[in-house]
């Protein structure tokens, strides 16, 4: 049972480089999310997609773009990486918007030098 | 001031102890309260979910919500080494969907 799969698990970038974090879920969930987790800051919502074809900004969207490619996949793109984007990124999915239960992937650790 | 405050710990207890983990919040619109458990280098997983005030019990875990004090708690009875993890509280407002506001997490270590 794969659940939520994120790739890559680790990445080192130089300032100004771009990259895309990939996320796929096999639970037929409608909603998907991208969070970042930083020490002392907790998990903060970057973007979410309530359903296929829709995306909305969360608490910290600046410097990121997302694409809901289909029901299974939700990618996060950093167009011009900055050291402030060094973080652990988590993708999550949920059946709907009212369940309170998010299923998280194992995280992608990104370092921007 | 953060909307949700949580003592980061670390909290170290002996096996078998009762553990109390707490969060305070400032947004009176929060109606849904959750506790997630996160093992090292893993994603969080939902442990408990409660709506509005009251208690909810699930095995060794009890979640308590006091909306009048804007205070939520998670109690772990008969703690085990396998309970060693970071515990995150999370909450959302009615109509807020699953846009959760998380606490920073409390690191718990249960020692043999």
Tab-separated table of N, CA, C and O in Angstrom, chain A residues 21-89:
chain	number	residue	atom	x	y	z
A	21	UNK	N	8.963	19.240	-7.222
A	21	UNK	CA	8.698	18.116	-6.324
A	21	UNK	C	7.425	17.425	-6.803
A	21	UNK	O	6.414	18.076	-7.054
A	22	UNK	N	7.524	16.105	-6.915
A	22	UNK	CA	6.400	15.336	-7.429
A	22	UNK	C	5.681	14.624	-6.288
A	22	UNK	O	6.298	14.197	-5.315
A	23	UNK	N	4.377	14.508	-6.425
A	23	UNK	CA	3.572	13.816	-5.419
A	23	UNK	C	2.480	13.032	-6.130
A	23	UNK	O	1.812	13.569	-7.030
A	24	UNK	N	2.289	11.786	-5.703
A	24	UNK	CA	1.218	10.968	-6.263
A	24	UNK	C	0.552	10.181	-5.138
A	24	UNK	O	1.222	9.706	-4.227
A	25	UNK	N	-0.783	10.068	-5.216
A	25	UNK	CA	-1.513	9.288	-4.215
A	25	UNK	C	-2.366	8.239	-4.938
A	25	UNK	O	-2.895	8.491	-6.022
A	26	UNK	N	-2.488	7.072	-4.277
A	26	UNK	CA	-3.231	5.977	-4.902
A	26	UNK	C	-4.498	5.638	-4.117
A	26	UNK	O	-4.983	4.507	-4.180
A	27	UNK	N	-5.019	6.593	-3.367
A	27	UNK	CA	-6.193	6.360	-2.517
A	27	UNK	C	-7.469	6.944	-3.118
A	27	UNK	O	-8.508	6.976	-2.453
A	28	UNK	N	-7.382	7.446	-4.336
A	28	UNK	CA	-8.527	8.049	-5.018
A	28	UNK	C	-9.083	9.252	-4.245
A	28	UNK	O	-10.285	9.518	-4.260
A	29	UNK	N	-8.181	9.978	-3.577
A	29	UNK	CA	-8.620	11.145	-2.813
A	29	UNK	C	-8.856	12.341	-3.721
A	29	UNK	O	-8.180	12.505	-4.737
A	30	UNK	N	-9.788	13.189	-3.307
A	30	UNK	CA	-10.095	14.377	-4.102
A	30	UNK	C	-9.146	15.534	-3.825
A	30	UNK	O	-8.821	16.305	-4.719
A	31	UNK	N	-8.741	15.697	-2.566
A	31	UNK	CA	-7.988	16.881	-2.166
A	31	UNK	C	-6.523	16.546	-1.914
A	31	UNK	O	-6.208	15.489	-1.375
A	32	UNK	N	-5.649	17.478	-2.304
A	32	UNK	CA	-4.221	17.297	-2.095
A	32	UNK	C	-3.609	18.605	-1.609
A	32	UNK	O	-4.140	19.697	-1.876
A	33	UNK	N	-2.494	18.495	-0.888
A	33	UNK	CA	-1.903	19.644	-0.199
A	33	UNK	C	-0.381	19.579	-0.299
A	33	UNK	O	0.192	18.494	-0.360
A	34	UNK	N	0.244	20.737	-0.222
A	34	UNK	CA	1.679	20.837	-0.005
A	34	UNK	C	1.928	21.668	1.248
A	34	UNK	O	1.422	22.788	1.372
A	35	UNK	N	2.712	21.094	2.176
A	35	UNK	CA	3.125	21.777	3.402
A	35	UNK	C	4.651	21.857	3.419
A	35	UNK	O	5.345	21.029	2.831
A	36	UNK	N	5.162	22.832	4.165
A	36	UNK	CA	6.567	22.838	4.509
A	36	UNK	C	6.690	22.807	6.031
A	36	UNK	O	5.820	23.327	6.754
A	37	UNK	N	7.749	22.147	6.509
A	37	UNK	CA	7.964	22.020	7.948
A	37	UNK	C	9.338	22.554	8.304
A	37	UNK	O	10.342	22.064	7.794
A	38	UNK	N	9.365	23.545	9.169
A	38	UNK	CA	10.608	24.173	9.594
A	38	UNK	C	10.685	24.164	11.115
A	38	UNK	O	9.660	24.306	11.783
A	39	UNK	N	11.879	24.026	11.675
A	39	UNK	CA	12.030	24.019	13.136
A	39	UNK	C	11.441	25.278	13.756
A	39	UNK	O	11.689	26.387	13.279
A	40	UNK	N	10.638	25.100	14.793
A	40	UNK	CA	10.055	26.237	15.488
A	40	UNK	C	8.868	26.870	14.781
A	40	UNK	O	8.242	27.783	15.322
A	41	UNK	N	8.564	26.401	13.572
A	41	UNK	CA	7.460	27.014	12.805
A	41	UNK	C	6.311	26.036	12.577
A	41	UNK	O	5.225	26.423	12.197
A	42	UNK	N	6.558	24.769	12.757
A	42	UNK	CA	5.509	23.792	12.512
A	42	UNK	C	5.256	23.591	11.031
A	42	UNK	O	6.008	24.053	10.172
A	43	UNK	N	4.179	22.922	10.730
A	43	UNK	CA	3.772	22.684	9.351
A	43	UNK	C	2.968	23.875	8.856
A	43	UNK	O	2.024	24.310	9.506
A	44	UNK	N	3.341	24.392	7.691
A	44	UNK	CA	2.615	25.518	7.110
A	44	UNK	C	2.165	25.167	5.700
A	44	UNK	O	2.936	24.637	4.900
A	45	UNK	N	0.920	25.493	5.401
A	45	UNK	CA	0.317	25.142	4.126
A	45	UNK	C	0.815	26.077	3.030
A	45	UNK	O	0.733	27.301	3.155
A	46	UNK	N	1.314	25.501	1.938
A	46	UNK	CA	1.803	26.287	0.815
A	46	UNK	C	0.690	26.474	-0.215
A	46	UNK	O	0.306	27.594	-0.554
A	47	UNK	N	0.183	25.392	-0.725
A	47	UNK	CA	-0.916	25.373	-1.677
A	47	UNK	C	-1.753	24.131	-1.419
A	47	UNK	O	-1.273	23.153	-0.867
A	48	UNK	N	-3.002	24.191	-1.866
A	48	UNK	CA	-3.818	22.999	-1.820
A	48	UNK	C	-4.703	22.938	-3.063
A	48	UNK	O	-4.893	23.936	-3.768
A	49	UNK	N	-5.218	21.736	-3.298
A	49	UNK	CA	-6.111	21.503	-4.431
A	49	UNK	C	-7.323	20.755	-3.900
A	49	UNK	O	-7.216	19.601	-3.499
A	50	UNK	N	-8.453	21.434	-3.844
A	50	UNK	CA	-9.660	20.820	-3.298
A	50	UNK	C	-10.147	19.668	-4.166
A	50	UNK	O	-10.695	18.684	-3.661
A	51	UNK	N	-9.970	19.804	-5.464
A	51	UNK	CA	-10.383	18.752	-6.390
A	51	UNK	C	-9.590	18.931	-7.675
A	51	UNK	O	-8.950	19.968	-7.893
A	52	UNK	N	-9.657	17.923	-8.520
A	52	UNK	CA	-8.938	17.983	-9.789
A	52	UNK	C	-9.354	19.230	-10.549
A	52	UNK	O	-10.536	19.526	-10.683
A	53	UNK	N	-8.377	19.980	-11.035
A	53	UNK	CA	-8.660	21.172	-11.820
A	53	UNK	C	-8.684	22.459	-11.027
A	53	UNK	O	-8.803	23.543	-11.590
A	54	UNK	N	-8.553	22.378	-9.693
A	54	UNK	CA	-8.557	23.593	-8.866
A	54	UNK	C	-7.324	23.630	-7.977
A	54	UNK	O	-6.866	22.593	-7.490
A	55	UNK	N	-6.778	24.825	-7.783
A	55	UNK	CA	-5.694	25.021	-6.825
A	55	UNK	C	-5.920	26.352	-6.115
A	55	UNK	O	-6.482	27.286	-6.702
A	56	UNK	N	-5.470	26.409	-4.856
A	56	UNK	CA	-5.626	27.644	-4.067
A	56	UNK	C	-4.405	27.865	-3.197
A	56	UNK	O	-3.740	26.896	-2.787
A	57	UNK	N	-4.144	29.137	-2.906
A	57	UNK	CA	-3.004	29.476	-2.069
A	57	UNK	C	-3.294	29.139	-0.615
A	57	UNK	O	-4.422	29.265	-0.143
A	58	UNK	N	-2.231	28.748	0.077
A	58	UNK	CA	-2.306	28.546	1.509
A	58	UNK	C	-1.669	29.700	2.239
A	58	UNK	O	-1.733	30.850	1.786
A	59	UNK	N	-1.000	29.400	3.332
A	59	UNK	CA	-0.424	30.436	4.194
A	59	UNK	C	0.870	31.033	3.632
A	59	UNK	O	1.129	32.222	3.790
A	60	UNK	N	1.687	30.225	2.954
A	60	UNK	CA	3.012	30.681	2.504
A	60	UNK	C	3.245	30.337	1.039
A	60	UNK	O	4.155	29.568	0.699
A	61	UNK	N	2.495	30.911	0.088
A	61	UNK	CA	2.606	30.508	-1.314
A	61	UNK	C	3.723	31.186	-2.113
A	61	UNK	O	4.072	30.724	-3.210
A	62	UNK	N	4.288	32.276	-1.583
A	62	UNK	CA	5.246	33.056	-2.381
A	62	UNK	C	6.478	32.241	-2.725
A	62	UNK	O	7.093	31.618	-1.869
A	63	UNK	N	6.853	32.275	-4.011
A	63	UNK	CA	8.030	31.564	-4.485
A	63	UNK	C	7.734	30.163	-4.988
A	63	UNK	O	8.649	29.448	-5.405
A	64	UNK	N	6.454	29.781	-4.957
A	64	UNK	CA	6.056	28.427	-5.369
A	64	UNK	C	4.935	28.474	-6.398
A	64	UNK	O	4.137	29.410	-6.419
A	65	UNK	N	4.886	27.445	-7.231
A	65	UNK	CA	3.745	27.212	-8.105
A	65	UNK	C	3.358	25.746	-8.012
A	65	UNK	O	4.198	24.907	-7.673
A	66	UNK	N	2.109	25.451	-8.310
A	66	UNK	CA	1.650	24.065	-8.246
A	66	UNK	C	0.878	23.714	-9.503
A	66	UNK	O	0.374	24.596	-10.211
A	67	UNK	N	0.804	22.411	-9.742
A	67	UNK	CA	-0.004	21.892	-10.843
A	67	UNK	C	-0.708	20.641	-10.362
A	67	UNK	O	-0.056	19.725	-9.849
A	68	UNK	N	-2.031	20.623	-10.517
A	68	UNK	CA	-2.781	19.388	-10.255
A	68	UNK	C	-2.924	18.715	-11.620
A	68	UNK	O	-3.802	19.008	-12.405
A	69	UNK	N	-2.020	17.783	-11.858
A	69	UNK	CA	-1.899	17.183	-13.181
A	69	UNK	C	-3.104	16.302	-13.505
A	69	UNK	O	-3.552	16.232	-14.654
A	70	UNK	N	-3.593	15.595	-12.521
A	70	UNK	CA	-4.763	14.727	-12.642
A	70	UNK	C	-5.209	14.430	-11.216
A	70	UNK	O	-4.684	15.027	-10.256
A	71	UNK	N	-6.122	13.501	-11.035
A	71	UNK	CA	-6.612	13.266	-9.681
A	71	UNK	C	-5.507	12.718	-8.778
A	71	UNK	O	-5.487	12.957	-7.577
A	72	UNK	N	-4.577	11.979	-9.329
A	72	UNK	CA	-3.548	11.318	-8.540
A	72	UNK	C	-2.360	12.211	-8.201
A	72	UNK	O	-1.723	12.018	-7.179
A	73	UNK	N	-2.032	13.168	-9.079
A	73	UNK	CA	-0.743	13.837	-8.986
A	73	UNK	C	-0.856	15.344	-8.740
A	73	UNK	O	-1.683	16.034	-9.357
A	74	UNK	N	0.039	15.840	-7.868
A	74	UNK	CA	0.035	17.259	-7.490
A	74	UNK	C	1.498	17.651	-7.312
A	74	UNK	O	2.173	17.164	-6.405
A	75	UNK	N	2.001	18.513	-8.194
A	75	UNK	CA	3.415	18.851	-8.145
A	75	UNK	C	3.621	20.266	-7.614
A	75	UNK	O	2.757	21.144	-7.743
A	76	UNK	N	4.794	20.479	-7.018
A	76	UNK	CA	5.179	21.776	-6.456
A	76	UNK	C	6.454	22.233	-7.145
A	76	UNK	O	7.443	21.492	-7.172
A	77	UNK	N	6.444	23.432	-7.697
A	77	UNK	CA	7.608	23.924	-8.436
A	77	UNK	C	8.209	25.147	-7.754
A	77	UNK	O	7.471	26.075	-7.367
A	78	UNK	N	9.532	25.118	-7.647
A	78	UNK	CA	10.291	26.276	-7.201
A	78	UNK	C	10.973	26.833	-8.436
A	78	UNK	O	11.824	26.174	-9.044
A	79	UNK	N	10.587	28.006	-8.864
A	79	UNK	CA	11.107	28.575	-10.112
A	79	UNK	C	12.523	29.104	-9.957
A	79	UNK	O	13.353	28.975	-10.833
A	80	UNK	N	12.815	29.746	-8.828
A	80	UNK	CA	14.130	30.316	-8.571
A	80	UNK	C	14.400	30.151	-7.076
A	80	UNK	O	14.009	30.988	-6.270
A	81	UNK	N	15.052	29.021	-6.749
A	81	UNK	CA	15.176	28.655	-5.344
A	81	UNK	C	15.989	29.677	-4.549
A	81	UNK	O	16.975	30.248	-5.047
A	82	UNK	N	15.580	29.873	-3.298
A	82	UNK	CA	16.263	30.766	-2.362
A	82	UNK	C	16.594	29.989	-1.090
A	82	UNK	O	15.898	29.023	-0.758
A	83	UNK	N	17.658	30.401	-0.372
A	83	UNK	CA	18.013	29.700	0.871
A	83	UNK	C	16.853	29.611	1.864
A	83	UNK	O	16.767	28.644	2.623
A	84	UNK	N	15.941	30.580	1.846
A	84	UNK	CA	14.784	30.562	2.752
A	84	UNK	C	13.821	29.420	2.438
A	84	UNK	O	12.924	29.130	3.236
A	85	UNK	N	14.005	28.786	1.284
A	85	UNK	CA	13.151	27.652	0.916
A	85	UNK	C	13.752	26.313	1.333
A	85	UNK	O	13.177	25.262	1.044
A	86	UNK	N	14.884	26.354	2.030
A	86	UNK	CA	15.433	25.149	2.647
A	86	UNK	C	14.440	24.662	3.692
A	86	UNK	O	14.091	25.398	4.614
A	87	UNK	N	13.969	23.433	3.521
A	87	UNK	CA	12.894	22.948	4.387
A	87	UNK	C	12.639	21.471	4.091
A	87	UNK	O	13.238	20.881	3.193
A	88	UNK	N	11.742	20.894	4.862
A	88	UNK	CA	11.207	19.574	4.547
A	88	UNK	C	9.791	19.791	4.010
A	88	UNK	O	8.963	20.432	4.666
A	89	UNK	N	9.535	19.280	2.826
A	89	UNK	CA	8.252	19.476	2.161
A	89	UNK	C	7.431	18.191	2.245
A	89	UNK	O	7.924	17.101	1.962
